[in-house]
Amino acid sequence: DIQMTQSPSTLSASVGDRVTITCRASQSIGRWLAWYQQKSGKAPKLLIYDASSLESGAPSRFSGSGSGTEFTLTISSLQPDDFATYYCQQYNNYSTFGQGTKVEIK
Amino acid sequence: EVQLVESGGGLIQPGGSLRLSCAASGFTVSSNYMTWVRQAPGKGLEWVSLIYSGGSTYYADSVKGRFTISRDKSKNTLYLQMNSLRAEDTAVYYCARGRQWLIDYWGQGILVTVSS
């Protein structure tokens, strides 16, 4: 099974900050990686797919990069609506999610 | 507009069975990859099961042999039959549409509580 590890687990940041979240796979997954945003009590929303493609409707301040085993999600300028939990998901071999990164207000 | 609405959740005793339904609109369930994902209270997301448009099914090891994913073309509905339920199956269950294994639309989720 492919394991996905996100870091950090919690991140404190201020509006306007540049934020980076990392996701590591236990084996190579090519570029078969997605990022989701989940707000409390709501379903997740797709932000990024195929490691770096921005989903239609997702704000352009979100970007993704990486391939193989190491991936990053970057928020270029954190907005009030961005305080949420973010999950990576590999879909190279079945599907596995990372444990999540909670972005909190500093 | 794509919509997914889950139903059938609730409180069930350990060892019991429950069937979740997911009514879809705005697209055809049988023409898409459909997935169930769950989230235990205060925890992260866990992939549970997927059904291909061609009908092949896949399960997480944690539910294999106990859960069955299926669909009804005439009702445009996805199902998850859950048998031999355990306390650790307690979670919000999300129905989701996939672009193959990538998930692009999620339902609002339905809570299943396994407790005596």
Coordinates of C-alpha atoms in Angstrom, one line a residue:
Chain A
D1 CA 0.0 0.0 0.0
I2 CA 1.1 3.5 -0.7
Q3 CA 1.4 5.8 2.3
M4 CA 1.0 9.5 2.1
T5 CA 2.6 11.8 4.7
Q6 CA 1.8 15.5 5.0
S7 CA 3.8 18.1 6.8
P8 CA 3.2 20.1 8.9
S9 CA 0.1 18.7 10.6
T10 CA -0.8 22.2 11.7
L11 CA 0.3 25.6 10.3
S12 CA -0.3 29.0 11.8
A13 CA -0.3 31.9 9.4
S14 CA -1.6 35.4 8.7
V15 CA -3.6 36.8 5.9
G16 CA -1.3 37.7 3.1
D17 CA 1.3 35.0 4.0
R18 CA 2.8 32.6 1.5
V19 CA 2.0 29.1 2.7
T20 CA 3.5 25.8 1.6
I21 CA 2.3 22.3 2.5
T22 CA 4.3 19.2 1.7
C23 CA 3.1 15.7 0.8
R24 CA 5.4 12.7 0.5
A25 CA 4.6 9.3 -1.0
S26 CA 6.1 6.1 0.3
Q27 CA 6.8 5.1 -3.4
S28 CA 6.8 6.9 -6.7
I29 CA 3.3 7.9 -7.9
G30 CA 4.3 9.9 -10.9
R31 CA 2.2 13.0 -11.0
W32 CA -1.0 11.2 -9.8
L33 CA -1.6 13.5 -6.9
A34 CA -4.5 15.8 -5.9
W35 CA -5.1 18.4 -3.3
Y36 CA -8.4 19.0 -1.5
Q37 CA -9.6 21.8 0.8
Q38 CA -12.1 20.9 3.6
K39 CA -13.8 23.3 5.9
S40 CA -15.3 22.2 9.2
G41 CA -18.5 20.2 8.7
K42 CA -18.3 20.3 4.9
A43 CA -17.3 18.0 2.1
P44 CA -13.8 18.4 0.6
K45 CA -13.3 20.4 -2.6
L46 CA -10.8 19.6 -5.3
L47 CA -8.2 22.3 -5.8
I48 CA -5.3 20.7 -7.8
Y49 CA -5.1 17.5 -9.8
D50 CA -2.3 15.7 -11.6
A51 CA 0.1 17.4 -9.2
S52 CA -0.1 20.9 -10.8
S53 CA -3.3 21.4 -12.7
L54 CA -5.7 23.9 -11.2
E55 CA -9.3 22.6 -11.0
S56 CA -11.9 24.8 -12.7
G57 CA -13.2 27.4 -10.3
A58 CA -10.3 27.1 -7.8
P59 CA -8.6 30.4 -7.1
S60 CA -5.3 31.0 -8.9
R61 CA -3.5 31.7 -5.7
F62 CA -3.4 27.9 -5.2
S63 CA -0.6 26.0 -7.1
G64 CA 0.9 22.6 -6.9
S65 CA 4.2 21.1 -7.9
G66 CA 6.3 18.0 -7.7
S67 CA 6.5 14.5 -9.0
G68 CA 7.6 11.0 -8.0
T69 CA 7.5 11.1 -4.2
E70 CA 7.5 14.7 -3.1
F71 CA 4.8 17.3 -3.8
T72 CA 3.9 20.7 -2.5
L73 CA 0.8 22.9 -2.4
T74 CA 1.4 26.6 -2.2
I75 CA -1.0 29.4 -1.4
S76 CA 0.6 32.5 -2.7
S77 CA -1.2 35.0 -0.5
L78 CA -3.4 33.5 2.2
Q79 CA -7.0 34.8 2.3
P80 CA -9.5 34.6 5.1
D81 CA -11.5 32.0 3.2
D82 CA -8.4 29.7 3.0
F83 CA -8.3 28.8 6.7
A84 CA -9.2 25.1 6.5
T85 CA -7.7 21.6 6.4
Y86 CA -5.9 20.5 3.3
Y87 CA -5.5 16.9 2.1
C88 CA -3.3 15.3 -0.5
Q89 CA -4.5 12.2 -2.3
Q90 CA -2.6 9.7 -4.5
Y91 CA -4.5 8.0 -7.3
N92 CA -1.6 6.1 -8.9
N93 CA -2.5 2.8 -7.2
Y94 CA -6.0 2.7 -5.7
S95 CA -6.3 5.8 -3.5
T96 CA -4.8 7.0 -0.3
F97 CA -5.1 10.3 1.5
G98 CA -2.6 12.1 3.6
Q99 CA -3.5 12.8 7.2
G100 CA -4.3 16.5 6.6
T101 CA -2.8 19.9 7.3
K102 CA -4.8 22.4 9.3
V103 CA -4.2 26.0 8.4
E104 CA -5.0 28.2 11.4
I105 CA -5.1 31.9 12.0
K106 CA -1.9 33.2 13.6
Chain B
E1 CA -25.5 21.0 -12.0
V2 CA -23.9 17.9 -10.4
Q3 CA -25.5 16.9 -7.1
L4 CA -25.0 13.9 -4.8
V5 CA -27.3 13.3 -1.9
E6 CA -26.5 10.5 0.6
S7 CA -29.1 8.8 2.8
G8 CA -29.5 5.7 4.9
G9 CA -27.1 6.5 7.8
G10 CA -27.9 6.4 11.5
L11 CA -27.2 4.4 14.7
I12 CA -26.6 0.7 14.3
Q13 CA -25.4 -1.9 16.7
P14 CA -22.1 -3.7 16.2
G15 CA -22.5 -6.7 13.9
G16 CA -25.5 -5.1 12.2
S17 CA -26.0 -4.1 8.6
L18 CA -26.8 -0.8 6.9
R19 CA -27.2 0.3 3.2
L20 CA -26.2 3.8 2.2
S21 CA -27.7 5.3 -0.9
C22 CA -26.4 8.2 -3.0
A23 CA -28.9 9.8 -5.4
A24 CA -27.1 11.6 -8.3
S25 CA -28.4 14.3 -10.6
G26 CA -26.7 16.3 -13.4
F27 CA -24.8 13.2 -14.6
T28 CA -25.1 9.5 -15.1
V29 CA -23.8 7.3 -12.3
S30 CA -23.3 4.2 -14.5
S31 CA -21.1 6.2 -17.0
N32 CA -18.7 7.4 -14.3
Y33 CA -16.3 6.1 -11.7
M34 CA -18.0 6.4 -8.3
T35 CA -16.3 6.3 -4.9
W36 CA -17.1 6.1 -1.2
V37 CA -14.8 7.9 1.2
R38 CA -15.3 8.0 5.0
Q39 CA -14.1 10.3 7.8
A40 CA -14.1 9.2 11.4
P41 CA -15.0 11.9 13.9
G42 CA -12.1 14.3 14.2
K43 CA -9.9 12.3 11.8
G44 CA -8.8 12.4 8.2
L45 CA -10.2 11.0 5.0
E46 CA -10.1 7.3 4.2
W47 CA -10.9 5.9 0.8
V48 CA -13.4 3.0 1.1
S49 CA -14.5 1.7 -2.3
L50 CA -14.8 2.5 -6.0
I51 CA -16.9 1.1 -8.9
Y52 CA -15.7 1.6 -12.5
S53 CA -18.0 2.6 -15.2
G54 CA -17.5 -0.9 -16.6
G55 CA -18.7 -2.4 -13.3
S56 CA -15.4 -3.5 -11.7
T57 CA -15.2 -2.9 -8.0
Y58 CA -12.4 -2.2 -5.5
Y59 CA -12.3 -2.0 -1.7
A60 CA -10.0 -0.9 1.0
D61 CA -8.6 -3.8 3.0
S62 CA -10.4 -2.5 6.1
V63 CA -13.8 -3.2 4.5
K64 CA -13.1 -6.0 2.1
G65 CA -15.5 -8.8 2.5
R66 CA -17.9 -6.8 4.6
F67 CA -18.9 -3.9 2.3
T68 CA -20.3 -4.0 -1.2
I69 CA -20.6 -1.1 -3.7
S70 CA -23.2 -1.2 -6.4
R71 CA -25.4 1.0 -8.5
D72 CA -28.9 1.1 -10.0
K73 CA -28.9 2.6 -13.5
S74 CA -32.7 3.1 -13.5
K75 CA -32.5 5.2 -10.3
N76 CA -29.2 6.8 -11.1
T77 CA -28.1 5.8 -7.6
L78 CA -25.0 4.5 -5.9
Y79 CA -25.1 2.2 -2.9
L80 CA -22.9 0.9 -0.2
Q81 CA -24.1 -2.2 1.6
M82 CA -22.3 -2.4 4.9
N83 CA -22.4 -5.7 6.9
S84 CA -20.7 -6.9 10.1
L85 CA -20.3 -3.3 11.2
R86 CA -17.7 -2.5 13.8
A87 CA -17.2 0.5 16.1
E88 CA -14.3 1.6 13.9
D89 CA -16.7 2.0 11.0
T90 CA -18.2 5.0 12.7
A91 CA -17.7 7.9 10.3
V92 CA -19.2 10.4 8.0
Y93 CA -19.5 8.5 4.6
Y94 CA -19.2 10.6 1.5
C95 CA -20.4 9.6 -2.0
A96 CA -18.2 11.0 -4.7
R97 CA -17.8 11.1 -8.5
G98 CA -14.5 10.4 -10.0
R99 CA -12.5 11.2 -13.1
Q100 CA -11.2 7.7 -12.9
W101 CA -9.6 7.5 -9.4
L102 CA -9.5 11.3 -9.0
I103 CA -12.5 12.7 -7.1
D104 CA -14.1 15.8 -8.5
Y105 CA -17.5 16.1 -6.8
W106 CA -18.5 15.1 -3.3
G107 CA -21.8 14.6 -1.6
Q108 CA -22.6 16.4 1.7
G109 CA -21.9 13.2 3.7
I110 CA -24.0 11.0 6.0
L111 CA -23.1 9.9 9.5
V112 CA -23.0 6.2 10.5
T113 CA -22.6 5.5 14.2
V114 CA -21.9 1.9 15.2
S115 CA -22.5 1.6 18.9
S116 CA -24.4 -0.5 21.4

